[in-house]
């Protein structure tokens, strides 16, 4: 039986690697995106994975988007909440917009998408929800009160939903990546990034594929005893 997986923010960065790894593992994959049409089109041409454009921070947009995905691919078995943005700045300079945009995309999305798939998963007595948190939700990061708050909240959400869902065959886990080689991390000022990499015991950035491999494991039947957990993949930078 082929399972259906939805990956939010699934056409670029870590999300693209997750979509591709699930596709290679024989899932039917839907990759959602919001902004970059050109990147999404290239991704679909390269991989054959369908891309669906909607704002994951908007509940009604998610409802419409998921209905389209389910009518084309089937009921969702695996949800990967990956979509995320940064709007970095120290709190004393942060605008309400910088705060709200990050909460909208990185946290409200997790409620919206999980809320919309959870009833079906409960009825079918199977589901996998994997949400991408961050080392900066575990350790904090100067310049990221908004992002650190959203990523820490994902860990609490994961523990609560795991308790609600265990009896229905649904596992709910988080992954906390460290600094991974993506456009988001490359946007950090080079001197700041060099200092960060210097503090990573493995002395390098992670690769998107190294996060994707963990998602494929957590989505599998073999991972059935893992729930409510946060899996840290950060080169040893923060030993949670
Ligand atoms: N801790 C404490 N103070 C710090 C600091 C830190 N880590 N970094 C800088 N400061 C201090 C500076 O020394 C400076 O102090 P003085 O004014 O006394 O000299 C002050 O804070 C201002 O620093 P900046 O000049 O850097 O301020 P800025 O306003 O130009 O930039 C910033 C602030 C945008 C937050 C910038 O420092 C930055 O981009 N930092 C990187 C933040 C970061 O790591 N983001 C991660 C993005 S990747 C990601 O999020 C993916 C993931 O999950 C890992």
Short mmCIF file of C-alpha atoms and ligand atoms in Angstrom, two decimals:
data_model
loop_
_atom_site.label_atom_id
_atom_site.label_comp_id
_atom_site.label_asym_id
_atom_site.label_seq_id
_atom_site.Cartn_x
_atom_site.Cartn_y
_atom_site.Cartn_z
CA UNK A 1 0.00 0.00 0.00
CA UNK A 2 1.46 3.34 -1.08
CA UNK A 3 1.27 6.00 1.62
CA UNK A 4 0.61 9.68 1.00
CA UNK A 5 2.92 12.30 2.50
CA UNK A 6 2.56 16.07 2.59
CA UNK A 7 5.66 18.20 3.15
CA UNK A 8 5.08 21.89 3.85
CA UNK A 9 7.70 24.18 2.39
CA UNK A 10 8.61 21.09 0.43
CA UNK A 11 10.12 22.56 -2.73
CA UNK A 12 13.29 24.21 -1.34
CA UNK A 13 15.98 23.65 1.28
CA UNK A 14 15.44 20.97 3.91
CA UNK A 15 11.84 20.51 2.70
CA UNK A 16 12.94 19.65 -0.84
CA UNK A 17 15.34 17.02 0.49
CA UNK A 18 12.53 15.56 2.63
CA UNK A 19 10.11 15.46 -0.32
CA UNK A 20 12.71 13.73 -2.49
CA UNK A 21 13.69 11.20 0.18
CA UNK A 22 10.05 10.25 0.81
CA UNK A 23 9.46 10.00 -2.95
CA UNK A 24 12.49 7.66 -3.24
CA UNK A 25 11.04 5.62 -0.35
CA UNK A 26 7.89 5.12 -2.50
CA UNK A 27 5.50 7.56 -0.85
CA UNK A 28 3.10 9.61 -2.96
CA UNK A 29 4.37 13.09 -2.08
CA UNK A 30 2.74 16.52 -2.17
CA UNK A 31 5.12 19.43 -1.61
CA UNK A 32 3.52 22.71 -0.57
CA UNK A 33 5.05 26.14 -1.11
CA UNK A 34 3.94 29.73 -0.88
CA UNK A 35 6.24 32.28 -2.50
CA UNK A 36 8.73 31.06 -5.07
CA UNK A 37 6.90 29.83 -8.20
CA UNK A 38 10.11 29.50 -10.24
CA UNK A 39 11.79 27.27 -7.64
CA UNK A 40 8.62 25.17 -7.29
CA UNK A 41 8.34 24.66 -11.04
CA UNK A 42 12.01 23.64 -11.31
CA UNK A 43 11.58 21.27 -8.36
CA UNK A 44 8.58 19.55 -9.98
CA UNK A 45 10.35 19.29 -13.35
CA UNK A 46 13.43 17.76 -11.71
CA UNK A 47 11.69 15.35 -9.33
CA UNK A 48 8.21 14.69 -10.73
CA UNK A 49 6.79 15.63 -7.30
CA UNK A 50 3.61 17.73 -7.44
CA UNK A 51 3.79 21.18 -5.82
CA UNK A 52 0.74 22.89 -4.28
CA UNK A 53 0.72 26.63 -3.63
CA UNK A 54 -0.99 27.91 -0.48
CA UNK A 55 -0.24 29.83 2.71
CA UNK A 56 0.19 27.28 5.51
CA UNK A 57 -0.35 30.02 8.10
CA UNK A 58 -3.93 30.55 6.84
CA UNK A 59 -6.41 27.92 8.06
CA UNK A 60 -8.88 28.28 5.17
CA UNK A 61 -6.09 28.18 2.57
CA UNK A 62 -4.85 24.94 4.17
CA UNK A 63 -8.37 23.50 4.10
CA UNK A 64 -8.70 24.17 0.37
CA UNK A 65 -5.11 23.07 -0.37
CA UNK A 66 -5.41 19.81 1.53
CA UNK A 67 -8.77 19.01 -0.08
CA UNK A 68 -7.07 19.33 -3.49
CA UNK A 69 -4.13 17.16 -2.40
CA UNK A 70 -6.45 14.47 -0.98
CA UNK A 71 -8.63 14.44 -4.11
CA UNK A 72 -5.52 13.98 -6.31
CA UNK A 73 -3.30 11.70 -4.16
CA UNK A 74 -5.56 10.20 -1.47
CA UNK A 75 -5.88 10.60 2.30
CA UNK A 76 -2.80 11.94 4.10
CA UNK A 77 -0.85 9.33 6.11
CA UNK A 78 2.27 11.40 6.80
CA UNK A 79 2.43 15.12 7.53
CA UNK A 80 5.79 16.88 7.68
CA UNK A 81 5.48 20.39 9.12
CA UNK A 82 8.62 21.92 7.68
CA UNK A 83 7.69 25.38 6.36
CA UNK A 84 9.62 28.10 8.12
CA UNK A 85 10.97 31.62 7.70
CA UNK A 86 13.30 33.92 9.62
CA UNK A 87 12.84 37.61 10.37
CA UNK A 88 15.90 38.07 12.57
CA UNK A 89 16.57 41.11 14.77
CA UNK A 90 17.22 41.88 18.40
CA UNK A 91 13.99 42.29 20.39
CA UNK A 92 14.68 45.97 21.07
CA UNK A 93 14.52 46.54 17.29
CA UNK A 94 11.91 43.90 16.34
CA UNK A 95 8.64 45.10 14.78
CA UNK A 96 5.26 43.48 15.50
CA UNK A 97 5.28 42.40 11.83
CA UNK A 98 8.58 40.50 12.25
CA UNK A 99 7.07 38.73 15.27
CA UNK A 100 3.72 37.90 13.63
CA UNK A 101 5.12 36.75 10.29
CA UNK A 102 7.31 34.15 12.00
CA UNK A 103 4.53 32.93 14.31
CA UNK A 104 2.11 32.76 11.35
CA UNK A 105 4.36 30.68 9.09
CA UNK A 106 6.37 28.63 11.60
CA UNK A 107 3.79 27.91 14.30
CA UNK A 108 0.20 28.62 13.20
CA UNK A 109 0.96 26.38 10.21
CA UNK A 110 1.64 23.46 12.54
CA UNK A 111 -1.79 23.86 14.16
CA UNK A 112 -3.55 24.39 10.82
CA UNK A 113 -2.09 21.41 8.98
CA UNK A 114 -2.14 19.00 11.94
CA UNK A 115 -5.72 19.98 12.85
CA UNK A 116 -6.87 19.29 9.29
CA UNK A 117 -5.28 15.83 8.98
CA UNK A 118 -5.72 14.52 12.52
CA UNK A 119 -9.39 13.52 12.26
CA UNK A 120 -8.75 11.34 9.20
CA UNK A 121 -5.69 9.76 10.82
CA UNK A 122 -7.76 8.96 13.94
CA UNK A 123 -10.50 7.36 11.83
CA UNK A 124 -7.99 5.24 9.90
CA UNK A 125 -5.95 4.43 13.07
CA UNK A 126 -2.65 5.35 11.45
CA UNK A 127 -0.65 8.54 11.07
CA UNK A 128 2.78 10.12 11.29
CA UNK A 129 3.27 13.78 12.10
CA UNK A 130 6.85 15.05 12.03
CA UNK A 131 7.50 18.74 12.70
CA UNK A 132 10.77 20.51 12.05
CA UNK A 133 11.82 22.46 15.14
CA UNK A 134 15.38 23.86 15.49
CA UNK A 135 18.44 23.95 17.71
CA UNK A 136 17.41 27.57 18.24
CA UNK A 137 14.15 26.43 19.84
CA UNK A 138 16.18 24.29 22.26
CA UNK A 139 19.14 26.57 23.02
CA UNK A 140 17.80 30.02 22.02
CA UNK A 141 19.64 32.31 19.59
CA UNK A 142 20.33 36.03 19.99
CA UNK A 143 18.44 37.87 17.25
CA UNK A 144 15.69 35.23 17.09
CA UNK A 145 13.19 35.68 19.92
CA UNK A 146 10.41 35.16 17.36
CA UNK A 147 11.93 32.09 15.69
CA UNK A 148 13.18 30.52 18.94
CA UNK A 149 9.71 30.96 20.50
CA UNK A 150 7.97 29.32 17.53
CA UNK A 151 10.45 26.44 17.36
CA UNK A 152 10.25 25.80 21.13
CA UNK A 153 6.45 25.84 20.90
CA UNK A 154 6.60 23.07 18.29
CA UNK A 155 8.28 20.83 20.88
CA UNK A 156 5.45 21.38 23.40
CA UNK A 157 2.80 20.91 20.70
CA UNK A 158 4.46 17.62 19.71
CA UNK A 159 4.43 16.24 23.27
CA UNK A 160 0.77 17.17 23.84
CA UNK A 161 -0.48 15.82 20.50
CA UNK A 162 1.57 12.63 20.93
CA UNK A 163 -0.28 11.94 24.20
CA UNK A 164 -3.66 12.59 22.55
CA UNK A 165 -2.89 10.38 19.54
CA UNK A 166 -0.94 7.34 20.74
CA UNK A 167 -4.00 5.14 21.25
CA UNK A 168 -5.04 5.78 17.64
CA UNK A 169 -1.82 4.51 16.01
CA UNK A 170 -0.55 8.00 15.31
CA UNK A 171 2.97 9.05 16.27
CA UNK A 172 3.96 12.69 16.63
CA UNK A 173 7.61 13.71 16.74
CA UNK A 174 9.87 16.71 16.20
CA UNK A 175 13.32 17.04 14.69
CA UNK A 176 15.63 19.81 15.87
CA UNK A 177 18.16 20.44 13.11
CA UNK A 178 21.25 22.48 13.77
CA UNK A 179 22.75 24.76 11.13
CA UNK A 180 22.08 23.09 7.78
CA UNK A 181 23.48 24.23 4.44
CA UNK A 182 20.42 26.02 3.00
CA UNK A 183 19.59 29.50 1.69
CA UNK A 184 18.19 30.37 5.15
CA UNK A 185 21.46 29.68 6.92
CA UNK A 186 23.54 31.21 4.11
CA UNK A 187 21.64 34.47 4.78
CA UNK A 188 23.34 34.77 8.20
CA UNK A 189 26.19 37.33 7.99
CA UNK A 190 29.35 35.38 6.98
CA UNK A 191 31.39 36.38 10.09
CA UNK A 192 28.52 35.32 12.36
CA UNK A 193 28.12 32.03 10.48
CA UNK A 194 31.88 31.34 10.65
CA UNK A 195 31.75 31.79 14.45
CA UNK A 196 28.78 29.42 14.68
CA UNK A 197 30.45 26.71 12.55
CA UNK A 198 33.60 27.08 14.69
CA UNK A 199 31.55 26.00 17.71
CA UNK A 200 30.09 22.87 16.03
CA UNK A 201 32.10 19.79 17.13
CA UNK A 202 31.76 18.30 13.61
CA UNK A 203 33.11 21.62 12.18
CA UNK A 204 30.70 21.80 9.26
CA UNK A 205 27.13 22.66 8.34
CA UNK A 206 24.68 19.79 8.12
CA UNK A 207 23.27 18.59 4.81
CA UNK A 208 19.51 18.72 4.07
CA UNK A 209 19.67 14.97 3.28
CA UNK A 210 20.81 14.31 6.86
CA UNK A 211 17.51 15.71 8.16
CA UNK A 212 15.51 13.98 5.42
CA UNK A 213 16.88 10.57 6.44
CA UNK A 214 15.54 11.10 9.97
CA UNK A 215 12.11 12.02 8.59
CA UNK A 216 12.00 8.85 6.46
CA UNK A 217 12.80 6.80 9.55
CA UNK A 218 10.15 8.52 11.69
CA UNK A 219 7.54 8.02 8.95
CA UNK A 220 8.26 4.30 8.73
CA UNK A 221 6.58 1.37 10.49
CA UNK A 222 9.91 0.62 12.24
CA UNK A 223 9.60 3.93 14.13
CA UNK A 224 6.25 2.93 15.65
CA UNK A 225 7.53 3.05 19.25
CA UNK A 226 8.93 6.59 18.95
CA UNK A 227 6.46 9.32 19.87
CA UNK A 228 6.47 12.69 21.64
CA UNK A 229 10.22 12.88 21.08
CA UNK A 230 12.53 15.55 19.71
CA UNK A 231 15.39 14.16 17.62
CA UNK A 232 18.44 16.41 17.68
CA UNK A 233 20.58 16.45 14.50
CA UNK A 234 23.09 19.24 14.90
CA UNK A 235 26.71 18.02 14.61
CA UNK A 236 27.01 18.09 18.39
CA UNK A 237 26.50 21.87 18.63
CA UNK A 238 23.93 21.57 21.42
CA UNK A 239 23.57 18.30 23.30
CA UNK A 240 19.94 18.40 24.39
N1 LIG B 1 24.92 37.29 21.68
C1 LIG B 1 24.95 38.51 22.32
N2 LIG B 1 25.20 39.66 21.69
C2 LIG B 1 25.43 39.60 20.37
C3 LIG B 1 25.38 38.39 19.65
C4 LIG B 1 25.13 37.22 20.36
N3 LIG B 1 25.11 36.01 19.75
N4 LIG B 1 25.63 38.66 18.36
C5 LIG B 1 25.81 39.99 18.27
N5 LIG B 1 25.71 40.54 19.49
C6 LIG B 1 25.87 41.96 19.84
C7 LIG B 1 26.93 42.61 18.98
O1 LIG B 1 28.21 42.42 19.55
C8 LIG B 1 26.49 44.05 19.01
O2 LIG B 1 26.85 44.65 20.22
P1 LIG B 1 27.45 46.15 20.27
O3 LIG B 1 26.38 47.00 19.63
O4 LIG B 1 27.63 46.39 21.73
O5 LIG B 1 28.72 46.08 19.47
C9 LIG B 1 24.99 43.97 19.02
O6 LIG B 1 24.67 42.64 19.51
C10 LIG B 1 24.37 44.15 17.66
O7 LIG B 1 24.93 43.14 16.78
P2 LIG B 1 24.83 43.28 15.20
O8 LIG B 1 25.73 44.38 14.72
O9 LIG B 1 25.00 41.93 14.57
O10 LIG B 1 23.32 43.82 15.04
P3 LIG B 1 22.43 43.89 13.79
O11 LIG B 1 21.20 44.61 14.22
O12 LIG B 1 23.16 44.38 12.59
O13 LIG B 1 22.08 42.36 13.45
C11 LIG B 1 21.14 40.22 13.74
C12 LIG B 1 21.43 41.57 14.39
C13 LIG B 1 20.27 40.44 12.48
C14 LIG B 1 20.36 39.39 14.71
C15 LIG B 1 22.48 39.56 13.34
O14 LIG B 1 23.35 39.54 14.47
C16 LIG B 1 22.27 38.15 12.87
O15 LIG B 1 21.82 37.90 11.76
N6 LIG B 1 22.62 37.17 13.69
C17 LIG B 1 22.47 35.76 13.34
C18 LIG B 1 21.20 35.23 13.92
C19 LIG B 1 21.12 33.77 13.58
O16 LIG B 1 21.96 32.96 13.95
N7 LIG B 1 20.07 33.39 12.86
C20 LIG B 1 19.96 32.02 12.47
C21 LIG B 1 19.37 31.99 11.10
S1 LIG B 1 19.42 30.33 10.45
C22 LIG B 1 18.17 29.55 11.19
O17 LIG B 1 17.40 30.08 11.92
C23 LIG B 1 18.05 28.09 10.87
C24 LIG B 1 18.10 27.30 12.09
O18 LIG B 1 17.08 26.77 12.53
C25 LIG B 1 19.41 27.02 12.74
#
